PDB file of C-alpha atoms in Angstrom:
ATOM      1  CA  MET A   1     136.245 122.239  66.003  1.00  0.00           C
ATOM      2  CA  ASN A   2     136.475 125.911  65.835  1.00  0.00           C
ATOM      3  CA  VAL A   3     135.343 128.874  63.575  1.00  0.00           C
ATOM      4  CA  ASP A   4     138.819 128.803  61.386  1.00  0.00           C
ATOM      5  CA  GLU A   5     138.865 125.177  61.359  1.00  0.00           C
ATOM      6  CA  ALA A   6     135.340 124.896  59.944  1.00  0.00           C
ATOM      7  CA  THR A   7     136.246 127.573  57.350  1.00  0.00           C
ATOM      8  CA  LYS A   8     138.859 125.195  56.218  1.00  0.00           C
ATOM      9  CA  MET A   9     136.406 122.340  55.879  1.00  0.00           C
ATOM     10  CA  ALA A  10     133.930 124.792  54.161  1.00  0.00           C
ATOM     11  CA  ARG A  11     136.512 125.876  51.411  1.00  0.00           C
ATOM     12  CA  ARG A  12     137.243 121.873  50.994  1.00  0.00           C
ATOM     13  CA  HIS A  13     133.731 121.274  50.304  1.00  0.00           C
ATOM     14  CA  GLU A  14     133.398 124.223  47.846  1.00  0.00           C
ATOM     15  CA  ALA A  15     136.490 123.122  46.085  1.00  0.00           C
ATOM     16  CA  THR A  16     135.353 119.272  45.778  1.00  0.00           C
ATOM     17  CA  TYR A  17     132.023 120.388  44.586  1.00  0.00           C
ATOM     18  CA  ASN A  18     133.073 122.951  42.418  1.00  0.00           C
ATOM     19  CA  GLU A  19     136.341 121.275  40.769  1.00  0.00           C
ATOM     20  CA  ASP A  20     136.102 117.428  41.550  1.00  0.00           C
ATOM     21  CA  PHE A  21     132.381 116.592  42.266  1.00  0.00           C
ATOM     22  CA  GLU A  22     133.047 112.647  41.566  1.00  0.00           C
ATOM     23  CA  HIS A  23     134.637 112.825  44.950  1.00  0.00           C
ATOM     24  CA  TYR A  24     132.147 115.340  46.894  1.00  0.00           C
ATOM     25  CA  SER A  25     130.886 112.752  49.071  1.00  0.00           C
ATOM     26  CA  ASP A  26     134.292 111.785  50.549  1.00  0.00           C
ATOM     27  CA  VAL A  27     134.143 115.171  52.260  1.00  0.00           C
ATOM     28  CA  TYR A  28     131.511 113.891  54.730  1.00  0.00           C
ATOM     29  CA  ALA A  29     131.529 111.059  57.455  1.00  0.00           C
ATOM     30  CA  ASP A  30     129.074 108.198  57.284  1.00  0.00           C
ATOM     31  CA  ASP A  31     126.610 109.742  59.384  1.00  0.00           C
ATOM     32  CA  ALA A  32     126.729 113.218  58.692  1.00  0.00           C
ATOM     33  CA  VAL A  33     123.449 115.275  59.372  1.00  0.00           C
ATOM     34  CA  ILE A  34     122.871 117.906  56.534  1.00  0.00           C
ATOM     35  CA  TYR A  35     120.331 120.341  57.041  1.00  0.00           C
ATOM     36  CA  ARG A  36     119.040 122.785  53.629  1.00  0.00           C
ATOM     37  CA  PRO A  37     116.039 124.920  54.478  1.00  0.00           C
ATOM     38  CA  VAL A  38     114.311 123.752  51.398  1.00  0.00           C
ATOM     39  CA  GLN A  39     115.018 120.036  51.207  1.00  0.00           C
ATOM     40  CA  GLY A  40     115.037 119.554  55.179  1.00  0.00           C
ATOM     41  CA  ALA A  41     117.550 117.202  56.737  1.00  0.00           C
ATOM     42  CA  THR A  42     119.417 114.288  55.304  1.00  0.00           C
ATOM     43  CA  HIS A  43     120.437 111.875  57.805  1.00  0.00           C
ATOM     44  CA  ASP A  44     123.456 109.899  56.142  1.00  0.00           C
ATOM     45  CA  LYS A  45     126.474 110.653  53.192  1.00  0.00           C
ATOM     46  CA  ALA A  46     124.637 108.508  50.905  1.00  0.00           C
ATOM     47  CA  THR A  47     121.393 110.390  50.779  1.00  0.00           C
ATOM     48  CA  MET A  48     122.875 113.563  50.631  1.00  0.00           C
ATOM     49  CA  ALA A  49     124.933 112.567  47.805  1.00  0.00           C
ATOM     50  CA  ALA A  50     122.215 110.964  46.130  1.00  0.00           C
ATOM     51  CA  VAL A  51     120.118 114.256  46.301  1.00  0.00           C
ATOM     52  CA  GLU A  52     123.254 115.954  45.127  1.00  0.00           C
ATOM     53  CA  ARG A  53     123.879 113.670  42.059  1.00  0.00           C
ATOM     54  CA  ARG A  54     120.300 114.811  41.025  1.00  0.00           C
ATOM     55  CA  ALA A  55     120.450 118.125  41.240  1.00  0.00           C
ATOM     56  CA  THR A  56     123.959 118.214  39.394  1.00  0.00           C
ATOM     57  CA  ALA A  57     122.323 115.911  36.690  1.00  0.00           C
ATOM     58  CA  ALA A  58     119.585 118.106  36.193  1.00  0.00           C
ATOM     59  CA  CYS A  59     122.006 121.338  36.010  1.00  0.00           C
ATOM     60  CA  PRO A  60     125.493 120.108  35.267  1.00  0.00           C
ATOM     61  CA  ASP A  61     127.227 123.483  35.177  1.00  0.00           C
ATOM     62  CA  ARG A  62     125.849 124.730  38.805  1.00  0.00           C
ATOM     63  CA  LYS A  63     128.283 125.747  41.298  1.00  0.00           C
ATOM     64  CA  THR A  64     128.473 125.941  44.844  1.00  0.00           C
ATOM     65  CA  ARG A  65     129.579 128.962  47.116  1.00  0.00           C
ATOM     66  CA  VAL A  66     130.239 129.143  50.875  1.00  0.00           C
ATOM     67  CA  ILE A  67     129.119 132.841  51.838  1.00  0.00           C
ATOM     68  CA  ARG A  68     130.405 132.278  55.394  1.00  0.00           C
ATOM     69  CA  VAL A  69     130.903 130.132  58.260  1.00  0.00           C
ATOM     70  CA  PHE A  70     128.799 131.356  61.266  1.00  0.00           C
ATOM     71  CA  ALA A  71     129.091 128.696  63.781  1.00  0.00           C
ATOM     72  CA  ALA A  72     131.257 125.541  64.716  1.00  0.00           C
ATOM     73  CA  GLU A  73     131.275 123.716  67.887  1.00  0.00           C
ATOM     74  CA  GLY A  74     132.279 120.115  68.826  1.00  0.00           C
ATOM     75  CA  ASP A  75     132.076 118.049  65.469  1.00  0.00           C
ATOM     76  CA  TRP A  76     129.262 120.385  63.681  1.00  0.00           C
ATOM     77  CA  MET A  77     129.347 123.475  61.760  1.00  0.00           C
ATOM     78  CA  GLY A  78     127.033 125.867  60.043  1.00  0.00           C
ATOM     79  CA  MET A  79     127.595 127.317  56.855  1.00  0.00           C
ATOM     80  CA  GLU A  80     125.812 129.186  54.198  1.00  0.00           C
TER      81      GLU A  80
END
């Protein structure tokens, strides 16, 4: 994956989160590792989805915005 491909994936992430949250976890592979500075790493899609469902339940009008994709290599990417 290069940065352009990762940027397309990041935009899909943003759109799905904001417009179709019910299917948000479908964006991720079952064994995805997601790192967030505050929460640390989640090591699978199910855990990541549970964290996001709790956060969205607490703040149902919350949205996400991809600022930039700053790295991509192989099957990983970094975005903020």
